[in-house]
Coordinates of C-alpha atoms in Angstrom, one line a residue:
Chain A
M1 CA -9.2 12.5 27.3
S2 CA -6.3 10.5 26.0
S3 CA -5.0 7.6 28.1
F4 CA -1.8 9.5 28.5
M5 CA -3.6 12.5 29.9
K6 CA -5.6 10.4 32.3
K7 CA -2.4 8.7 33.4
T8 CA -0.6 12.0 33.8
A9 CA -3.5 13.5 35.7
F10 CA -3.6 10.5 38.0
I11 CA 0.1 10.5 38.7
T12 CA 0.0 14.3 39.2
L13 CA -2.7 13.9 41.8
I14 CA -1.0 11.2 43.7
F15 CA 2.3 12.9 43.7
S16 CA 1.4 16.5 43.9
W17 CA 1.9 16.4 47.7
L18 CA 5.4 15.4 47.0
S19 CA 6.1 18.9 45.8
G20 CA 8.7 19.3 48.5
L21 CA 10.8 16.6 46.9
A22 CA 13.9 18.2 45.5
M23 CA 14.8 17.8 41.9
T24 CA 18.4 17.8 41.2
V25 CA 18.6 20.8 39.0
Q26 CA 21.9 21.6 37.4
T27 CA 22.3 24.5 35.1
S28 CA 20.4 23.7 31.9
T29 CA 20.3 20.1 32.8
L30 CA 17.4 17.9 34.0
S31 CA 18.0 14.7 35.9
L32 CA 15.1 12.5 35.0
R33 CA 16.2 9.3 36.6
S34 CA 16.8 9.6 40.2
T35 CA 15.3 12.8 41.5
S36 CA 11.6 13.3 41.0
D37 CA 9.1 10.6 42.2
L38 CA 6.7 12.1 39.7
T39 CA 9.1 11.4 36.9
K40 CA 9.9 8.0 38.2
S41 CA 6.2 7.2 38.2
Y42 CA 5.9 8.4 34.6
L43 CA 8.8 6.2 33.7
T44 CA 7.3 3.2 35.5
A45 CA 3.8 3.8 34.0
N46 CA 5.2 3.9 30.5
L47 CA 7.5 0.9 31.1
L48 CA 10.6 3.1 30.6
E49 CA 11.8 2.4 34.1
T50 CA 12.9 -1.1 33.4
K51 CA 14.8 0.0 30.4
L52 CA 17.0 2.5 32.2
S53 CA 20.0 1.2 33.8
E54 CA 20.6 2.4 37.4
N55 CA 24.2 3.2 36.3
Q56 CA 23.2 5.3 33.4
E57 CA 23.6 9.0 33.5
W58 CA 19.9 9.9 32.8
T59 CA 20.3 13.6 32.8
L60 CA 19.2 15.8 30.0
S61 CA 21.2 18.7 28.7
L62 CA 20.5 21.1 25.8
E63 CA 23.3 19.4 24.0
T64 CA 21.8 15.9 24.4
W65 CA 18.4 17.3 23.3
E66 CA 20.0 18.6 20.1
K67 CA 21.4 15.1 19.5
I68 CA 17.9 13.8 19.9
E69 CA 16.6 16.3 17.4
S70 CA 19.3 15.2 14.9
L71 CA 18.3 11.5 15.4
W72 CA 14.6 12.4 14.8
I73 CA 15.6 14.3 11.6
E74 CA 17.7 11.3 10.4
N75 CA 14.7 9.1 11.0
G76 CA 12.2 11.4 9.2
L77 CA 10.5 12.7 12.3
T78 CA 9.9 16.5 12.6
P79 CA 11.1 18.0 15.9
R80 CA 8.3 20.6 15.6
A81 CA 5.8 17.7 16.1
Y82 CA 7.3 17.2 19.6
Q83 CA 7.5 20.8 20.5
S84 CA 11.2 20.7 20.5
E85 CA 11.7 24.5 20.5
K86 CA 9.7 24.8 23.7
I87 CA 11.8 22.0 25.2
K88 CA 15.0 23.6 24.2
A89 CA 13.8 26.9 25.7
I90 CA 13.1 25.0 29.0
L91 CA 16.5 23.4 28.9
A92 CA 18.3 26.6 28.0
T93 CA 16.8 29.2 30.2
Q94 CA 14.2 28.0 32.7
V95 CA 14.6 26.2 36.0
P96 CA 13.0 22.9 35.3
T97 CA 9.8 22.0 37.2
E98 CA 8.1 18.7 37.6
E99 CA 5.6 19.9 35.0
N100 CA 8.4 20.6 32.5
E101 CA 10.0 17.2 33.2
L102 CA 6.7 15.4 32.5
F103 CA 6.2 17.5 29.4
I104 CA 9.7 16.6 28.1
L105 CA 9.2 12.9 28.9
N106 CA 5.9 12.8 27.2
Q107 CA 7.2 14.3 24.0
F108 CA 10.2 12.0 24.0
H109 CA 8.0 9.0 24.7
R110 CA 5.6 10.0 21.9
S111 CA 8.6 10.2 19.5
L112 CA 9.7 6.7 20.4
I113 CA 6.2 5.3 19.7
D114 CA 6.0 7.2 16.4
L115 CA 9.4 6.0 15.5
S116 CA 8.5 2.4 16.1
T117 CA 4.8 2.1 15.0
G118 CA 4.5 5.0 12.6
Q119 CA 2.9 8.4 13.2
V120 CA -0.5 7.4 11.9
D121 CA -2.5 4.2 11.6
P122 CA -1.9 3.2 7.9
Q123 CA -5.4 1.9 7.5
L124 CA -6.7 5.4 8.2
T125 CA -4.7 7.0 5.5
S126 CA -6.2 5.4 2.4
S127 CA -8.9 2.7 2.0
D128 CA -6.6 0.6 -0.2
I129 CA -3.8 0.4 2.5
K130 CA -4.4 -2.7 4.5
F131 CA -1.3 -2.8 6.7
E132 CA -2.0 -2.9 10.4
Q133 CA -0.2 -0.6 12.8
H134 CA 1.8 -2.8 15.1
A135 CA 1.8 -2.5 18.8
F136 CA 4.5 -0.7 20.7
S137 CA 6.4 -2.6 23.3
Y138 CA 9.7 -1.8 24.9
T139 CA 10.1 -5.4 26.0
N140 CA 10.1 -6.5 22.4
L141 CA 12.2 -3.6 21.1
V142 CA 14.8 -3.0 23.7
S143 CA 17.2 -5.6 25.0
S144 CA 17.7 -5.2 28.7
S145 CA 21.4 -5.7 28.3
S146 CA 21.9 -2.8 26.0
P147 CA 22.9 0.4 27.7
Q148 CA 20.1 2.9 27.4
T149 CA 20.6 6.6 27.3
W150 CA 18.3 9.1 25.6
T151 CA 20.0 8.8 22.2
N152 CA 20.7 5.0 22.5
L153 CA 17.0 4.4 23.1
I154 CA 16.1 6.2 19.8
Q155 CA 18.8 4.3 17.9
T156 CA 17.7 1.0 19.4
I157 CA 14.0 1.5 18.7
A158 CA 14.4 2.9 15.2
P159 CA 13.4 0.2 12.7
K160 CA 16.2 -1.5 10.8
N161 CA 14.3 -3.4 8.1
L162 CA 15.7 -3.4 4.6
F163 CA 13.4 -0.7 3.3
Y164 CA 13.8 1.6 6.3
V165 CA 17.6 1.5 6.1
K166 CA 17.4 2.2 2.3
N167 CA 15.0 5.1 2.7
K168 CA 17.0 6.5 5.6
S169 CA 20.1 6.6 3.3
I170 CA 18.0 8.3 0.6
L171 CA 16.8 10.9 3.1
Q172 CA 20.4 11.5 4.1
K173 CA 21.5 12.0 0.5
L174 CA 18.7 14.5 -0.2
R175 CA 19.5 16.4 3.0
A176 CA 23.2 16.5 1.9
L177 CA 22.0 18.0 -1.4
Q178 CA 20.1 20.6 0.4
V179 CA 23.1 21.5 2.5
D180 CA 25.3 21.6 -0.6
R181 CA 23.2 24.4 -2.0
R182 CA 24.3 23.7 -5.6
W183 CA 20.9 22.2 -6.5
E184 CA 19.1 25.0 -8.2
K185 CA 16.1 25.3 -10.6
T186 CA 17.3 24.9 -14.2
M187 CA 15.8 27.4 -16.7
L188 CA 13.9 25.2 -19.2
P189 CA 15.3 25.4 -22.8
E190 CA 13.4 27.4 -25.4
T191 CA 14.5 25.1 -28.2
T192 CA 14.5 21.3 -28.5
I193 CA 18.0 19.8 -28.1
L194 CA 18.8 16.7 -30.1
K195 CA 21.3 14.0 -29.3
G196 CA 24.7 14.8 -30.9
T197 CA 24.3 18.5 -30.4
S198 CA 25.7 20.9 -27.8
H199 CA 24.0 23.3 -25.5
P200 CA 25.0 24.9 -22.2
I201 CA 22.0 23.3 -20.4
V202 CA 23.4 19.9 -21.1
L203 CA 26.3 20.5 -18.7
E204 CA 23.7 21.7 -16.1
I205 CA 21.7 18.5 -16.5
K206 CA 24.9 16.3 -16.3
E207 CA 25.9 18.1 -13.1
K208 CA 22.5 17.5 -11.6
L209 CA 22.6 13.8 -12.5
K210 CA 26.0 13.5 -10.9
M211 CA 24.6 15.1 -7.7
L212 CA 21.9 12.4 -7.7
G213 CA 24.5 9.7 -7.9
Y214 CA 24.4 8.8 -11.6
S215 CA 27.7 8.0 -13.2
V216 CA 28.2 10.5 -16.0
Q217 CA 30.9 9.7 -18.5
K218 CA 31.8 13.2 -19.8
M219 CA 31.1 16.4 -18.1
D220 CA 30.6 18.7 -21.1
N221 CA 27.9 20.4 -23.2
N222 CA 27.4 17.5 -25.6
F223 CA 24.1 15.6 -25.5
D224 CA 25.6 12.2 -25.8
E225 CA 24.4 8.6 -25.7
D226 CA 25.2 8.2 -22.0
L227 CA 23.1 11.2 -21.1
Q228 CA 20.2 10.1 -23.3
S229 CA 20.3 6.7 -21.5
H230 CA 20.1 8.3 -18.1
L231 CA 17.2 10.6 -19.2
R232 CA 15.4 7.6 -20.6
T233 CA 15.7 5.7 -17.3
I234 CA 14.4 8.7 -15.4
N235 CA 11.4 9.1 -17.7
L236 CA 10.6 5.3 -17.6
N237 CA 10.8 5.3 -13.8
L238 CA 8.2 8.1 -13.7
G239 CA 6.0 6.0 -16.0
F240 CA 6.4 8.3 -19.1
N241 CA 7.7 7.4 -22.5
Y242 CA 10.8 9.2 -23.8
D243 CA 11.3 10.9 -27.2
G244 CA 15.1 11.0 -26.8
K245 CA 15.3 14.8 -26.7
I246 CA 15.7 17.6 -24.2
S247 CA 12.9 20.1 -24.3
K248 CA 10.9 22.3 -22.0
T249 CA 8.1 19.6 -21.9
S250 CA 10.4 16.7 -21.1
S251 CA 9.1 14.6 -18.2
F252 CA 12.5 14.2 -16.6
W253 CA 12.3 17.8 -15.3
I254 CA 9.9 16.4 -12.7
V255 CA 13.1 14.9 -11.2
L256 CA 15.8 17.3 -12.4
N257 CA 13.8 20.4 -11.3
S258 CA 12.7 18.9 -8.1
D259 CA 12.0 21.1 -5.1
L260 CA 14.4 19.6 -2.6
N261 CA 12.1 20.3 0.4
S262 CA 9.3 18.3 -1.2
R263 CA 11.6 15.5 -2.0
I264 CA 12.9 15.4 1.5
R265 CA 9.3 15.3 2.8
E266 CA 8.7 12.5 0.3
A267 CA 11.7 10.5 1.8
E268 CA 10.3 11.1 5.3
L269 CA 7.0 9.6 4.1
Q270 CA 8.8 6.6 2.7
L271 CA 10.2 6.0 6.2
E272 CA 6.7 6.2 7.6
K273 CA 5.7 3.4 5.1
A274 CA 8.7 1.3 6.1
R275 CA 7.5 1.4 9.7
W276 CA 4.5 -0.7 8.6
L277 CA 6.9 -3.5 7.8
P278 CA 8.1 -6.0 10.5
E279 CA 11.4 -5.5 12.1
N280 CA 12.5 -9.0 11.2
M281 CA 11.6 -9.5 7.6
E282 CA 11.8 -13.0 6.3
D283 CA 15.0 -14.4 4.8
K284 CA 13.2 -14.6 1.5
F285 CA 10.3 -12.5 0.5
G286 CA 8.6 -11.0 -2.6
Y287 CA 8.1 -7.3 -2.9
V288 CA 5.7 -5.6 -5.3
N289 CA 6.4 -1.9 -5.7
L290 CA 3.2 -0.4 -6.9
S291 CA 5.0 2.8 -7.9
S292 CA 8.0 1.3 -9.8
Q293 CA 5.7 -1.4 -11.3
K294 CA 8.4 -4.0 -10.4
F295 CA 8.3 -7.3 -8.6
I296 CA 11.5 -8.4 -6.8
V297 CA 12.3 -11.4 -4.6
Y298 CA 14.9 -10.7 -2.0
T299 CA 17.0 -13.4 -0.3
K300 CA 19.2 -12.9 2.6
I301 CA 22.7 -14.3 2.1
N302 CA 25.4 -13.7 4.8
N303 CA 23.1 -11.2 6.5
E304 CA 22.7 -9.1 3.3
Y305 CA 19.6 -9.1 1.1
T306 CA 20.2 -9.7 -2.6
Q307 CA 17.7 -9.6 -5.5
D308 CA 16.9 -13.2 -6.5
F309 CA 14.2 -12.5 -9.0
E310 CA 12.9 -9.5 -10.8
S311 CA 10.0 -8.9 -13.2
K312 CA 8.1 -6.0 -14.7
I313 CA 4.5 -6.0 -13.5
I314 CA 1.1 -4.6 -14.3
V315 CA -0.8 -3.4 -11.3
G316 CA -4.3 -2.0 -10.4
Q317 CA -5.6 1.0 -12.3
I318 CA -6.3 4.1 -10.2
L319 CA -10.0 3.2 -9.9
R320 CA -9.2 -0.5 -8.9
K321 CA -6.0 0.0 -6.8
T322 CA -4.0 -3.0 -5.9
P323 CA -4.2 -3.1 -2.0
S324 CA -1.1 -2.4 -0.1
M325 CA -0.7 -5.3 2.3
K326 CA 1.3 -8.2 3.5
D327 CA 0.4 -11.6 2.2
K328 CA 2.0 -14.8 0.9
V329 CA 2.0 -16.8 -2.3
I330 CA 0.8 -20.3 -1.4
S331 CA 0.6 -22.3 -4.6
V332 CA 1.2 -22.3 -8.3
I333 CA -1.7 -23.1 -10.7
L334 CA -0.7 -24.1 -14.2
N335 CA -3.5 -23.5 -16.8
P336 CA -5.9 -21.8 -14.5
T337 CA -9.6 -21.0 -15.1
W338 CA -10.9 -17.4 -14.9
T339 CA -14.3 -16.5 -13.4
V340 CA -15.8 -13.4 -15.0
P341 CA -16.6 -10.8 -12.4
L342 CA -20.2 -9.7 -12.3
S343 CA -19.4 -6.1 -13.3
I344 CA -17.5 -7.3 -16.4
F345 CA -20.3 -9.8 -17.3
F346 CA -23.0 -7.0 -17.4
K347 CA -20.8 -4.4 -19.1
D348 CA -18.9 -6.5 -21.7
K349 CA -20.2 -10.0 -22.0
L350 CA -24.0 -9.8 -21.8
P351 CA -24.4 -7.4 -24.7
I352 CA -22.4 -9.9 -26.9
L353 CA -24.3 -12.9 -25.6
Q354 CA -27.7 -11.3 -26.2
K355 CA -26.7 -11.1 -29.9
D356 CA -25.0 -14.5 -30.1
F357 CA -24.2 -16.9 -27.3
S358 CA -21.9 -19.0 -29.5
Y359 CA -19.3 -16.5 -28.2
L360 CA -19.2 -18.7 -25.1
S361 CA -17.9 -21.8 -27.0
Q362 CA -15.7 -19.7 -29.2
K363 CA -13.9 -18.1 -26.3
G364 CA -13.9 -21.2 -24.1
F365 CA -16.5 -20.1 -21.4
K366 CA -18.8 -22.4 -19.6
V367 CA -21.9 -21.3 -17.5
I368 CA -21.8 -22.5 -13.9
S369 CA -24.8 -22.4 -11.5
L370 CA -24.1 -20.3 -8.4
K371 CA -26.3 -22.5 -6.3
T372 CA -25.4 -26.0 -7.4
D373 CA -22.0 -25.4 -9.2
A374 CA -23.4 -27.6 -12.0
E375 CA -22.7 -26.6 -15.6
I376 CA -25.7 -25.1 -17.4
D377 CA -26.4 -25.5 -21.1
P378 CA -26.3 -21.9 -22.4
S379 CA -29.0 -22.6 -24.9
T380 CA -31.5 -23.0 -22.0
I381 CA -30.9 -19.4 -20.9
N382 CA -32.9 -16.5 -22.4
W383 CA -30.0 -14.1 -22.5
K384 CA -32.2 -11.2 -23.4
K385 CA -34.0 -11.5 -20.0
V386 CA -30.9 -11.9 -17.8
T387 CA -30.8 -9.0 -15.4
R388 CA -28.9 -8.2 -12.2
S389 CA -32.0 -9.3 -10.3
N390 CA -32.3 -12.8 -11.7
I391 CA -28.7 -13.8 -12.6
D392 CA -27.9 -17.1 -10.9
F393 CA -24.8 -18.2 -12.7
Q394 CA -21.2 -17.3 -13.4
L395 CA -19.2 -17.5 -16.5
V396 CA -15.9 -19.5 -16.1
Q397 CA -13.3 -19.4 -18.8
N398 CA -11.6 -22.7 -19.5
P399 CA -7.8 -22.9 -19.3
S400 CA -6.1 -21.8 -22.5
Y401 CA -3.2 -19.6 -23.8
T402 CA -5.8 -16.8 -24.3
N403 CA -7.4 -17.2 -20.9
A404 CA -7.6 -13.8 -19.2
L405 CA -5.2 -15.1 -16.5
G406 CA -2.8 -16.5 -19.1
V407 CA -1.3 -19.9 -18.3
V408 CA 0.0 -19.4 -14.7
K409 CA -1.7 -18.2 -11.5
F410 CA 0.0 -17.6 -8.1
P411 CA -2.8 -17.5 -5.5
M412 CA -2.4 -15.6 -2.2
T413 CA -4.4 -15.8 1.0
N414 CA -6.1 -12.3 1.1
K415 CA -9.8 -11.8 1.1
Y416 CA -9.7 -9.4 -1.8
S417 CA -9.0 -12.0 -4.4
I418 CA -5.7 -10.4 -5.3
Y419 CA -3.1 -12.7 -6.7
L420 CA -0.3 -12.8 -9.2
H421 CA -0.8 -14.2 -12.7
D422 CA 0.2 -14.3 -16.3
T423 CA -1.9 -12.5 -18.9
N424 CA -3.3 -12.9 -22.3
D425 CA -2.5 -9.3 -23.1
R426 CA 1.2 -9.7 -23.1
D427 CA 2.0 -6.6 -25.2
L428 CA 0.9 -4.3 -22.3
F429 CA 4.3 -4.8 -20.6
A430 CA 5.8 -2.5 -23.3
K431 CA 3.9 0.4 -21.8
E432 CA 5.6 2.8 -19.5
N433 CA 2.6 3.3 -17.2
R434 CA 1.3 -0.2 -16.3
H435 CA -1.5 0.7 -13.9
L436 CA -4.0 -1.2 -16.0
S437 CA -5.3 -4.2 -14.1
S438 CA -8.4 -4.6 -12.0
G439 CA -6.3 -5.0 -8.9
C440 CA -4.4 -8.2 -9.5
V441 CA -0.7 -8.2 -10.3
R442 CA 0.3 -9.4 -13.7
L443 CA 3.8 -10.8 -14.2
H444 CA 5.9 -10.3 -17.2
K445 CA 7.9 -13.5 -16.6
P446 CA 5.4 -15.9 -15.0
I447 CA 7.1 -19.1 -16.2
D448 CA 10.4 -17.9 -14.8
F449 CA 8.7 -17.1 -11.5
A450 CA 7.0 -20.5 -11.4
D451 CA 10.3 -22.1 -12.2
Y452 CA 11.9 -20.1 -9.4
L453 CA 9.2 -21.0 -6.8
L454 CA 9.2 -24.7 -7.7
S455 CA 13.0 -25.1 -8.0
A456 CA 13.2 -27.5 -5.1
T457 CA 10.5 -29.8 -6.5
S458 CA 10.1 -32.2 -9.3
W459 CA 8.6 -29.4 -11.3
N460 CA 11.6 -28.3 -13.3
R461 CA 11.4 -25.7 -16.1
T462 CA 11.0 -28.3 -18.9
R463 CA 8.1 -30.0 -17.0
I464 CA 6.4 -26.6 -16.5
E465 CA 6.9 -25.5 -20.1
N466 CA 5.5 -28.9 -21.3
T467 CA 2.5 -28.5 -19.1
V468 CA 1.4 -25.0 -19.8
L469 CA -0.9 -24.6 -22.8
K470 CA 0.5 -23.2 -26.1
P471 CA -1.6 -21.1 -28.5
G472 CA -4.5 -23.2 -29.9
Q473 CA -4.3 -25.8 -27.1
T474 CA -7.0 -26.3 -24.5
T475 CA -7.6 -28.5 -21.5
D476 CA -10.5 -29.1 -19.1
H477 CA -8.4 -29.1 -16.0
S478 CA -5.8 -27.0 -14.1
T479 CA -2.7 -28.3 -12.4
F480 CA -2.5 -27.2 -8.8
I481 CA 0.9 -27.3 -7.0
K482 CA 1.0 -26.4 -3.4
L483 CA 4.2 -24.7 -2.2
S484 CA 5.8 -26.5 0.7
K485 CA 7.1 -23.1 1.9
P486 CA 4.8 -20.2 1.0
L487 CA 6.6 -17.0 -0.2
D488 CA 5.9 -14.0 2.0
M489 CA 4.8 -10.9 0.0
Y490 CA 4.9 -7.2 0.7
I491 CA 2.8 -5.1 -1.6
L492 CA 3.2 -1.4 -1.2
S493 CA 4.3 1.8 -2.9
F494 CA 7.7 3.3 -2.4
T495 CA 8.3 6.3 -4.7
L496 CA 12.0 6.6 -4.0
D497 CA 14.8 4.1 -4.5
E498 CA 18.5 3.9 -4.8
N499 CA 20.2 1.8 -7.4
K500 CA 24.0 1.5 -7.5
G501 CA 24.3 4.8 -5.7
A502 CA 21.9 6.7 -8.0
L503 CA 18.6 8.0 -6.6
E504 CA 15.5 6.8 -8.5
F505 CA 12.2 8.6 -8.5
Y506 CA 8.8 7.1 -9.2
S507 CA 5.3 8.6 -9.6
D508 CA 2.9 8.4 -6.7
F509 CA 0.2 6.9 -8.9
Y510 CA -2.1 6.1 -5.9
G511 CA -1.6 9.3 -4.1
H512 CA -0.4 7.5 -0.9
N513 CA 2.3 10.1 -0.2
Q514 CA -0.2 12.9 -0.2
A515 CA -2.7 10.9 1.9
I516 CA -0.1 10.0 4.6
H517 CA 1.2 13.5 4.7
K518 CA -2.3 14.9 5.1
K519 CA -3.0 12.4 8.0
I520 CA 0.2 13.2 9.8
T521 CA -0.3 16.9 9.4
L522 CA -3.9 16.6 10.8
N523 CA -2.6 14.6 13.8
Chain B
M1 CA -64.2 16.6 -7.6
P2 CA -62.0 18.4 -10.3
Q3 CA -59.5 18.9 -7.5
L4 CA -59.4 15.2 -6.7
L5 CA -59.0 14.3 -10.3
N6 CA -56.2 16.8 -10.6
F7 CA -54.5 15.3 -7.5
L8 CA -54.8 11.8 -8.9
K9 CA -53.5 12.9 -12.3
N10 CA -50.5 14.4 -10.5
V11 CA -49.9 11.2 -8.5
L12 CA -50.0 9.2 -11.7
L13 CA -47.6 11.6 -13.5
F14 CA -45.3 11.6 -10.5
T15 CA -45.3 7.8 -10.3
F16 CA -44.7 7.5 -14.1
L17 CA -41.8 10.0 -14.0
F18 CA -40.1 8.7 -10.9
H19 CA -40.8 5.0 -11.3
S20 CA -37.2 4.3 -12.4
T21 CA -35.8 6.2 -9.4
F22 CA -37.9 4.1 -7.0
S23 CA -36.7 0.9 -8.6
F24 CA -33.1 1.9 -7.7
A25 CA -33.8 2.6 -4.1
N26 CA -32.1 0.8 -1.2
K27 CA -33.9 -2.2 0.3
T28 CA -33.4 -4.4 3.3
I29 CA -33.5 -8.2 3.3
T30 CA -33.6 -10.5 6.3
D31 CA -32.5 -14.1 5.5
S32 CA -29.9 -16.8 6.2
V33 CA -26.7 -17.1 4.1
L34 CA -26.6 -20.1 1.9
K35 CA -23.1 -19.7 0.6
I36 CA -20.4 -17.1 -0.2
K37 CA -18.7 -17.3 -3.5
E38 CA -16.3 -14.9 -5.2
D39 CA -15.1 -13.5 -8.4
D40 CA -12.3 -11.0 -9.0
G41 CA -14.6 -8.1 -8.2
G42 CA -16.0 -9.1 -4.9
K43 CA -17.9 -11.6 -2.8
I44 CA -21.2 -13.1 -4.1
I45 CA -23.7 -13.7 -1.3
L46 CA -26.4 -16.4 -1.9
L47 CA -29.3 -16.4 0.5
V48 CA -31.6 -19.3 1.4
K49 CA -35.0 -17.7 0.5
E50 CA -34.1 -14.6 -1.4
K51 CA -33.6 -15.4 -5.1
E52 CA -31.5 -12.3 -6.0
I53 CA -27.8 -12.7 -5.4
L54 CA -26.2 -10.0 -3.4
Y55 CA -22.7 -8.6 -4.0
L56 CA -20.0 -7.2 -1.7
P57 CA -17.5 -5.4 -4.0
Y58 CA -13.9 -5.4 -2.9
D59 CA -13.7 -1.7 -3.7
S60 CA -16.5 -0.9 -1.2
K61 CA -15.3 1.2 1.7
V62 CA -17.2 -1.1 4.1
F63 CA -15.9 -4.3 2.5
D64 CA -13.8 -5.4 5.4
S65 CA -16.3 -4.7 8.2
N66 CA -19.3 -6.2 6.2
L67 CA -17.3 -9.3 5.3
T68 CA -16.4 -9.8 9.0
K69 CA -20.0 -9.3 10.0
I70 CA -21.4 -11.7 7.5
Q71 CA -18.8 -14.4 8.3
K72 CA -19.7 -14.1 12.0
C73 CA -23.4 -14.7 11.1
V74 CA -22.5 -17.7 9.0
D75 CA -20.4 -19.2 11.7
K76 CA -23.1 -18.7 14.3
K77 CA -25.8 -19.7 11.8
N78 CA -27.6 -16.5 12.5
K79 CA -30.0 -14.7 10.2
V80 CA -28.7 -11.5 8.6
K81 CA -30.4 -8.2 7.9
I82 CA -28.8 -6.9 4.8
T83 CA -29.3 -3.4 3.2
V84 CA -28.5 -3.3 -0.5
D85 CA -28.5 -0.6 -3.1
G86 CA -30.5 -0.7 -6.4
D87 CA -27.6 -2.8 -8.0
L88 CA -27.9 -5.3 -5.1
N89 CA -24.5 -4.2 -3.7
I90 CA -24.4 -4.7 0.0
L91 CA -24.3 -1.4 2.0
N92 CA -24.8 -2.7 5.5
I93 CA -25.1 -6.0 7.4
E94 CA -26.7 -6.6 10.8
D95 CA -26.8 -9.8 12.9
K96 CA -30.4 -10.8 13.4
Q97 CA -29.9 -13.4 16.1

């Protein structure tokens, strides 16, 4: 039995004898504030009491309930989840009873909790999601001075963080498209259309782009440079390359032939993710979007967030997903070492070493005892007899330009050994789908980011550039610089965005949307 | 007698055929933690008596709970009972106070 049910049962028992108490029943209106002791008790038990001003008109009409429904929809909640139809039927036709009052209050109360803390515990949706569901508290959420009515309470409690506001606007735009009814499925072309040619479908595509907020230069049948540029952007956002043509196999149809209902659901799920984030996000924070494969630092200036730093990133492959979590960058390490994970040692390194252990010196690896941390002479190891049962050392790669971590590492505090770093495989940033790492986040512009983080220190760009190793150079030590103010980090996967008024769509590489949707549906 | 010989023959054949399977079976170790190290794939657990090093991979579904348990045991200086698979990846941890 849920705590609510227990509470309700208890309250019902205590107050059942108060059945003679009159409820102020107006036509199709419930007065939930001043009439029923049972209701009062519910409000008190759920701490709603203190939030309701004595002077407020705390009655509920069908009209008010419809406003509540609209607010739920605006915030990505489904009225059906709170049995709204039943409540409307009660308000429209039935004489309210105490049982009905409690039923309505319970559904309303549930919606407030869902709105604030999320409909499901994020950690139960996918094992790589590490965000914790925050606790619900009216005291923290609602200022006692603000006038509280049904609708005000929803508006006050709804999150207002940067990502919530952004995704709410996206949801609103998608709903407007649905209402507009001009968004229809485009019949895919039978022939391939090349840039510089004309085709009736081109105008259809341009109209759809305009509906999504893209600025289209000429609304005609000509496949021009401007259109090609938009289609390239859409393809790249999805993680696909673009051949510059329009054909029935073009990836951009994933967006341009979107089912609006699915996209609206997707936007609702982004709002659910935004509820994992704190209400008061820091004035400066880093944001890794695992779907767009971009890293952005936001800074608040005059109460508005602006993008202070942006870089392409490489994130965890599907089998080694980068965890979604909150963390912080605490330091910068120039010329870091890299410790070879056990799995990579047995899969990639040991077969090479069994043939020729001079590979170690060629690639700058040293052998370190796990028990004593002392360096071991590789010639003293019988590499052919090393097994998972008797290994007692690690391979550590010395700092170099070709070190697996590149020349800069940005450690964080998490227990999963996830951090940001440079890479020795710098060409991979040219790929459209960059879900390639073993979980860590590789930065395209690591020196720029180090410069950005260390801007208020003696480590200016010249000093950083002079310190990091160039091709062919080696060193036996790393340079560790602790940040006086760590940079808060949010790592998660938003599949929708809005850029200069245009809606952007990303692939749900990790399947988080589906996982969250499934969990909410099961609930 | 021929039946006994036949039985022994079957036992030998069975052991020969399934030897590798047995060697990959789970096992349980009770020991104290010497130290916890890490690489980019997971936590490396070194025990005081046991020579084999154990591994707690980050992508294990029980990573968080097992790490919490092992850290509690280390803090309390308690022995741990660890179940590992054939690759010495940690499956379960119990506090053996």
